[in-house]
Short mmCIF file of C-alpha atoms in Angstrom, two decimals:
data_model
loop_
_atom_site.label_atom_id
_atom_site.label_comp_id
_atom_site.label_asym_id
_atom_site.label_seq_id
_atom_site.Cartn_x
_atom_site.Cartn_y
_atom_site.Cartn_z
CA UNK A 1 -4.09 -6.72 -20.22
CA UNK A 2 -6.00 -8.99 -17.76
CA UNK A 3 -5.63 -9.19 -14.19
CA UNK A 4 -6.08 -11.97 -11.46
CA UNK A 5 -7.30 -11.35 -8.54
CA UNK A 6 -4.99 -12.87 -6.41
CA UNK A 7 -2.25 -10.37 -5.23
CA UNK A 8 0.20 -8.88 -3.02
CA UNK A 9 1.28 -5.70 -2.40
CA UNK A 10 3.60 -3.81 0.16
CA UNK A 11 4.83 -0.34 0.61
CA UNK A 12 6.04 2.40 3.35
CA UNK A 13 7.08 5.94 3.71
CA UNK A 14 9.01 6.70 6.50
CA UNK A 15 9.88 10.45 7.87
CA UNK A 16 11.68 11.86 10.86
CA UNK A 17 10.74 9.39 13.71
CA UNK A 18 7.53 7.89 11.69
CA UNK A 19 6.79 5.01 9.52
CA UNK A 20 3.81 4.03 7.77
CA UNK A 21 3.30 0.81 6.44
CA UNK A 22 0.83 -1.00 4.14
CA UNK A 23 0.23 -4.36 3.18
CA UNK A 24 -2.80 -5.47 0.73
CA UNK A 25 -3.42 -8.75 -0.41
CA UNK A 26 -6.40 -10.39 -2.35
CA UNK A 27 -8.00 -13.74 -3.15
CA UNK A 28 -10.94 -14.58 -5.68
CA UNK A 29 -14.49 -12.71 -5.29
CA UNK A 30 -17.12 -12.14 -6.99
CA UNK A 31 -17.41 -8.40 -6.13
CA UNK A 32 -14.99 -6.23 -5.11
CA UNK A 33 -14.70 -7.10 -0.88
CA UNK A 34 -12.76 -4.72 1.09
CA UNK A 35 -11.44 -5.16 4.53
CA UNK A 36 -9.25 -2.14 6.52
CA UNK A 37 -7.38 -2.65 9.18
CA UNK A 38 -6.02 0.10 10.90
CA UNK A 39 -4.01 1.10 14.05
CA UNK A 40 -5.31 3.36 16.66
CA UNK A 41 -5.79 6.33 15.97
CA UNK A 42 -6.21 5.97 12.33
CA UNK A 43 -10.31 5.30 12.04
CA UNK A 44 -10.62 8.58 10.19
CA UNK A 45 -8.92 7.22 7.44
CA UNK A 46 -10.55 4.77 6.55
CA UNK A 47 -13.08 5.91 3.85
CA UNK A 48 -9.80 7.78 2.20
CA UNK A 49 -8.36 3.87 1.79
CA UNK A 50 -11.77 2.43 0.47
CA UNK A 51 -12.00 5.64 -1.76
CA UNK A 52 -8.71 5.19 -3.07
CA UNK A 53 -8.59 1.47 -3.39
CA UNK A 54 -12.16 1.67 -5.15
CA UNK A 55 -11.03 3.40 -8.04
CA UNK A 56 -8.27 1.07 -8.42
CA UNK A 57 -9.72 -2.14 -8.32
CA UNK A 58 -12.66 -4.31 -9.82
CA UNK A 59 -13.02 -7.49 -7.92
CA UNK A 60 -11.72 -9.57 -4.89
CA UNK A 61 -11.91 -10.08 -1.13
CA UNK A 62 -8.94 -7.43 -0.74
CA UNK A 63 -7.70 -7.28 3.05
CA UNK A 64 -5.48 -3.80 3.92
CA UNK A 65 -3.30 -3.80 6.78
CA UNK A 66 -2.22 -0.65 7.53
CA UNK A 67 1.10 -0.38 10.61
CA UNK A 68 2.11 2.51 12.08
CA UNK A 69 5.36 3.13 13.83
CA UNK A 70 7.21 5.97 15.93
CA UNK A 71 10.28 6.54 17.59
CA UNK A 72 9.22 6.64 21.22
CA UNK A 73 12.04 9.58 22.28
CA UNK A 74 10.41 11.57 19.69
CA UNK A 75 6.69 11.36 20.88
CA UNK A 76 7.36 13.52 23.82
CA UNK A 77 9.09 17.44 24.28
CA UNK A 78 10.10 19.37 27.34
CA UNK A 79 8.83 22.70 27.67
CA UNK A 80 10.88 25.55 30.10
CA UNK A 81 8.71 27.98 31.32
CA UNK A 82 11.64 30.64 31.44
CA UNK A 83 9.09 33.40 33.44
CA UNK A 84 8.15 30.99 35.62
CA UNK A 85 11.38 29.72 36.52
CA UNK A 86 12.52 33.47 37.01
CA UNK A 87 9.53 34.17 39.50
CA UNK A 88 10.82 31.48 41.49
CA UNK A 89 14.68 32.59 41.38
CA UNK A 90 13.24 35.99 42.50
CA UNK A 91 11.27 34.71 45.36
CA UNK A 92 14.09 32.35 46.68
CA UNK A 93 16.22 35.81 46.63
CA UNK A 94 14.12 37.58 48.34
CA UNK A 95 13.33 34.82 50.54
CA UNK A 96 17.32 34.52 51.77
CA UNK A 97 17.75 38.17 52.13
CA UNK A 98 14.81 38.82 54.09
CA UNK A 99 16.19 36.06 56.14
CA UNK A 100 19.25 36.61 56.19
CA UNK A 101 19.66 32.91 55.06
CA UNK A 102 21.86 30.83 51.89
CA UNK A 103 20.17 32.19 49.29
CA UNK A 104 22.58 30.03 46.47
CA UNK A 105 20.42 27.98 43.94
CA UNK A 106 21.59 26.28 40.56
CA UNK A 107 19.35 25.23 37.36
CA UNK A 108 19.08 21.47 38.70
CA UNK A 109 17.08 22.95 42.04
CA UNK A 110 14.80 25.59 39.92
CA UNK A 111 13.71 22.86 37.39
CA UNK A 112 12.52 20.68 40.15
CA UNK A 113 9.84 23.36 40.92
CA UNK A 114 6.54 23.05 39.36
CA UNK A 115 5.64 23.88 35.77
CA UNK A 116 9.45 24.85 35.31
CA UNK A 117 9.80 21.88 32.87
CA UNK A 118 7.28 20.30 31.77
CA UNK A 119 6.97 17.31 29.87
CA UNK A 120 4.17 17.32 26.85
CA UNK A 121 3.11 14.83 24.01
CA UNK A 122 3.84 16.05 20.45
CA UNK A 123 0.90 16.60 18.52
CA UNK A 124 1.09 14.47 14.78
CA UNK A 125 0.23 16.68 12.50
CA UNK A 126 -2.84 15.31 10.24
CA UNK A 127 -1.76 16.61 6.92
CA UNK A 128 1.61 15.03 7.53
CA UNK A 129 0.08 11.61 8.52
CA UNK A 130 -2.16 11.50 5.45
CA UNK A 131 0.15 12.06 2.71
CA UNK A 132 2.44 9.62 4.17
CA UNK A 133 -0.28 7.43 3.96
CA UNK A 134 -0.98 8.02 0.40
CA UNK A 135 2.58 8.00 -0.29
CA UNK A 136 2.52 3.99 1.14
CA UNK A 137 -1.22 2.85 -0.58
CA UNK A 138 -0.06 4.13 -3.53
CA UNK A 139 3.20 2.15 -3.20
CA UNK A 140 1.53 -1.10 -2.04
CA UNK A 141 -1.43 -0.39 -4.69
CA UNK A 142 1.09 -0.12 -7.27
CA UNK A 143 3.25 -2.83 -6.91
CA UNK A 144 -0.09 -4.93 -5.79
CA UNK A 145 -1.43 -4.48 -9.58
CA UNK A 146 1.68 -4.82 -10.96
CA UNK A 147 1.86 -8.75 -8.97
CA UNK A 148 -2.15 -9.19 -10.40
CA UNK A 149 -1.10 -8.10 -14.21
CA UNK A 150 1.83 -10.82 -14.25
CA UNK A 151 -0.24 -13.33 -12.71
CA UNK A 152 -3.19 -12.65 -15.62
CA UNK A 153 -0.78 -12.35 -17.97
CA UNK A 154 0.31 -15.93 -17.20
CA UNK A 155 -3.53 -16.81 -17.22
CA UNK A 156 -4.48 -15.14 -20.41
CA UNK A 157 -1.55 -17.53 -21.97
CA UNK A 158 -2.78 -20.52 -20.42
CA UNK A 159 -6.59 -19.40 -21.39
CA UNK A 160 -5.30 -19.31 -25.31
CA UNK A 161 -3.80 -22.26 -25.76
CA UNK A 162 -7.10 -24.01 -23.81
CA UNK A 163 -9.49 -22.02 -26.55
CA UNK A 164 -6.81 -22.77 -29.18
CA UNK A 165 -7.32 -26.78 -28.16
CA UNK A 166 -11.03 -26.11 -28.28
CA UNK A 167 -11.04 -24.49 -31.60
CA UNK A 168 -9.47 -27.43 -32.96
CA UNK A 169 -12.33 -29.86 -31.45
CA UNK A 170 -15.14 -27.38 -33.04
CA UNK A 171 -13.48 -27.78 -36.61
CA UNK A 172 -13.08 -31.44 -35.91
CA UNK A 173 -16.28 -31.74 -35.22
CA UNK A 174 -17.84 -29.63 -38.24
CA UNK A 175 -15.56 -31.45 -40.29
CA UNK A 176 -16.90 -34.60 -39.33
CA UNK A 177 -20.97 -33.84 -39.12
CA UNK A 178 -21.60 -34.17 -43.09
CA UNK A 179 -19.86 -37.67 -43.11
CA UNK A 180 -22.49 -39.23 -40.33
CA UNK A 181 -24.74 -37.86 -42.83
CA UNK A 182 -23.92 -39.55 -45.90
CA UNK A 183 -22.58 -42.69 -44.05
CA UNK A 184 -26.78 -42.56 -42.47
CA UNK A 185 -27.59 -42.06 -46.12
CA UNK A 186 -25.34 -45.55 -47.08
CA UNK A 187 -26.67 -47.51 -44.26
CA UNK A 188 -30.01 -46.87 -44.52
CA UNK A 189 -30.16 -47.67 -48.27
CA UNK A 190 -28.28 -50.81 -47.40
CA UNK A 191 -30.77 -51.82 -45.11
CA UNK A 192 -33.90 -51.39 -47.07
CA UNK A 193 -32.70 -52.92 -49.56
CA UNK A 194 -32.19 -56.25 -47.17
CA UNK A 195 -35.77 -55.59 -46.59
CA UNK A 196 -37.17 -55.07 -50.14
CA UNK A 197 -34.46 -57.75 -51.70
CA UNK A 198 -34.08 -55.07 -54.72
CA UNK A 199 -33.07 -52.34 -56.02
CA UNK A 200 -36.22 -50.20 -56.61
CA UNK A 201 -36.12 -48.08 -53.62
CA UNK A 202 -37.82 -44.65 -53.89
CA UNK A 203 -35.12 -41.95 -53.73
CA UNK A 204 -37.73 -39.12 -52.66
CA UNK A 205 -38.03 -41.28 -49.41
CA UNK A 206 -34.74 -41.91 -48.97
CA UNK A 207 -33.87 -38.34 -49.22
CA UNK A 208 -36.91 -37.29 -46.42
CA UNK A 209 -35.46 -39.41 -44.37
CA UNK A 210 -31.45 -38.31 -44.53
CA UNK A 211 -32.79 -34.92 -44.41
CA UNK A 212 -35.23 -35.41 -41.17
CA UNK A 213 -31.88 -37.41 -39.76
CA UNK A 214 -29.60 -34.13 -40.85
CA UNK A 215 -31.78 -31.91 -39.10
CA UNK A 216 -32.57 -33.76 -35.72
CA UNK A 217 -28.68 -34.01 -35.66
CA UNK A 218 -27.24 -30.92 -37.25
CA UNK A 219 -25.31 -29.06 -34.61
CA UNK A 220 -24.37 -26.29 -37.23
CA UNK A 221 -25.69 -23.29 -34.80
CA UNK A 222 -24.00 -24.53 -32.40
CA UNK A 223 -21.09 -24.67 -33.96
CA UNK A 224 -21.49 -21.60 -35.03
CA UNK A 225 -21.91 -19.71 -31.58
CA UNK A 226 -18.66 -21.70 -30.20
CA UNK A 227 -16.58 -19.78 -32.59
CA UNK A 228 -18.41 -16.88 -31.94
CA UNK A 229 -17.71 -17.31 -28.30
CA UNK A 230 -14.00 -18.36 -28.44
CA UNK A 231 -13.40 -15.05 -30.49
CA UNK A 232 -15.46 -13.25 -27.94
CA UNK A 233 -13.33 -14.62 -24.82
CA UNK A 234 -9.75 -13.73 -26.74
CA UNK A 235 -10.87 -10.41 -27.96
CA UNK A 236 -11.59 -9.96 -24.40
CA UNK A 237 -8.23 -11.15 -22.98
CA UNK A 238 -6.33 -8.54 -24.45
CA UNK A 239 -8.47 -5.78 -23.42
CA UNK A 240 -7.63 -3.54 -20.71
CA UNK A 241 -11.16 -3.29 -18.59
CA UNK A 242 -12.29 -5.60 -15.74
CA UNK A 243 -13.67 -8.57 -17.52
CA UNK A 244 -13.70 -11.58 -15.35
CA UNK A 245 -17.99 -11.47 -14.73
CA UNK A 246 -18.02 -11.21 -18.87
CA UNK A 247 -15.94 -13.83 -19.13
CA UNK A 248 -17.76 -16.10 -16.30
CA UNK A 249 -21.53 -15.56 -18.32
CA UNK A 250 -19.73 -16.67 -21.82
CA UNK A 251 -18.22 -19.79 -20.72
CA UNK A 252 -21.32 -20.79 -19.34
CA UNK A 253 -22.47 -20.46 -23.15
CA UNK A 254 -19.67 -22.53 -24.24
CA UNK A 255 -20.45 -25.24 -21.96
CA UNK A 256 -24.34 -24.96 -22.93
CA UNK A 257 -23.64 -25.50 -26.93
CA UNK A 258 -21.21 -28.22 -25.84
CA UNK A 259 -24.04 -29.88 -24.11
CA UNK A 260 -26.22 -29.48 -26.95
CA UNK A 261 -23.83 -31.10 -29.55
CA UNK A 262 -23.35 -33.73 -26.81
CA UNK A 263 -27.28 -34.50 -26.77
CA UNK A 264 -27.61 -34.63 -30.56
CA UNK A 265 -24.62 -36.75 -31.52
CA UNK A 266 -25.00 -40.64 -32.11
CA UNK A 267 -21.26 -41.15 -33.03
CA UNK A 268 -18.58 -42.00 -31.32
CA UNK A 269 -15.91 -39.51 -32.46
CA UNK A 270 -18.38 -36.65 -32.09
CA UNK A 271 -19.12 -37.89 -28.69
CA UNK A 272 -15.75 -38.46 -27.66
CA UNK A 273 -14.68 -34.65 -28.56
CA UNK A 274 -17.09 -33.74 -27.20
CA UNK A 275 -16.46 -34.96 -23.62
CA UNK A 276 -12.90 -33.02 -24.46
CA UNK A 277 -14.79 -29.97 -24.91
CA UNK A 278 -16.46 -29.95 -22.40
CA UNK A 279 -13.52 -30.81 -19.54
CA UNK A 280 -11.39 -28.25 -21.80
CA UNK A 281 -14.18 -25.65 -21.09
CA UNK A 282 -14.48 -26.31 -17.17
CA UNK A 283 -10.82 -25.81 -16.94
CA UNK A 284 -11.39 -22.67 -18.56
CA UNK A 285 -13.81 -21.76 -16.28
CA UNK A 286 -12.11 -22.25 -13.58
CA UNK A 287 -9.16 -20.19 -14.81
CA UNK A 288 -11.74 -17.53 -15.31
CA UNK A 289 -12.52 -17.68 -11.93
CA UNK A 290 -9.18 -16.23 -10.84
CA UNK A 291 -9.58 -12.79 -13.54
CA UNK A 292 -10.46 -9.52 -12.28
#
């Protein structure tokens, strides 16, 4: 099944007091384009994205956004230094004995004293941090491919009933060639007889000339390879591998062997289809434009 290359694609995994999220969307390309953005602290992942997202994908100017958020009362933990806060108690003890002084203190008062309590930012764990962001590329890849495979599925149906259109204007066309033939033949019999004013007219001349007229006009190969290319571009619509550059280089040949037939042909009808081919295969083109 063909892709397009247009997409988008969201996902997020969210545990405890984290949440990462990731966003990728993609326009045409010609090669696969890939720009990360990250939040801080999240540089080192980078390659892991572009690794993963490489085996994924074929073409496109992809742009990943990737957010990160935390619960702030969560980013910070108190630590009591219990033998620290008893080395005080026992000093102030000893202090209001020796004295002879109030010697009464509560757990407000000792945690005022330095080091008691002590506030520290948790350390994120980087094992944690990267699955969770595998967990959300692999969520926004997925549903990212699954958005490009609806939109090529819409474009392969589009593509078929363009090559069906243009099938029909090759068989019209082959169809049509032997008649400009013989009606040649007709004409140019007709005329030399004007000329001669009778009916002696040497057939071995007339046929040199019909055949030298077949052959500056026959558009039979041609023909030919526009079939062959038509099959070509459908066989390749239903096949599962990137195929949007293969697709690009053959309908560049149609659009060659409809030139060629355009050069060649003297008549009308011939001509006229084949101005249809030709705007039938630039629309094609141009639909190409938007497959992986």
């Amino acid at each position: 099944m063909i892709r397009s290359m247009t997409g988008f694609g969201h996902g997020e995994c969210a545990r405890d007091n984290k949440k990462i999220i990731v966003e990728i969307k993609a326009v045409n390309h010609r090669y696969l384009d890939l720009s990360v953005k990250t939040p801080r602290g999240f540089a080192s992942f980078e390659g892991l994205i572009r690794t993963y997202l490489t085996k994924r994908l074929d073409r496109g100017k992809v742009d990943v956004y990737v957010g990160f958020e935390e619960d702030a009362d969560y980013q910070y933990e108190v630590i009591y230094n219990e033998r620290l806060a008893k080395m005080y108690y026992d000093k102030i003890q000893e202090m209001a004995d020796k004295f002879d002084i109030d010697g009464t203190i509560n757990a407000g008062s000792l945690s005022r004293y330095s080091e008691v309590l002590e506030l520290k930012e948790v350390e994120e764990s980087y094992d944690d941090i990267e699955a969770m962001l595998l967990e959300a590329l692999t969520c926004a890849t997925d549903e990212f491919v699954d958005n490009r495979t609806n939109e090529g599925a819409r474009l392969k149906a589009d593509l078929i009933d363009k090559l069906d259109a243009l099938a029909k204007d090759v068989e019209f066309i082959e169809e049509k060639s032997p008649e400009i033939v013989k009606a040649y033949r007709e004409k140019l019999v007709a005329k030399i007889q004007d000329l001669i004013e009778d009916n002696n007219i040497d057939e071995n001349r007339i046929a040199m000339e019909v055949t030298m007229y077949a052959d500056k006009i026959c558009v039979d190969e041609e023909i030919v390879r526009l079939k062959s290319h038509i099959k070509e571009t459908k066989d390749a619509l239903d096949s599962d591998e990137a195929v949007g550059r293969k697709l690009d280089f053959v309908a560049q040949e149609l659009n060659r062997e409809a030139n060629t037939i355009l050069s060649k042909s003297s008549n009308v009808d011939i001509a006229n289809t084949g101005i249809e081919m030709k705007t039938l295969i630039e629309k094609v083109r141009e639909q190409i434009q938007n497959i992986e």
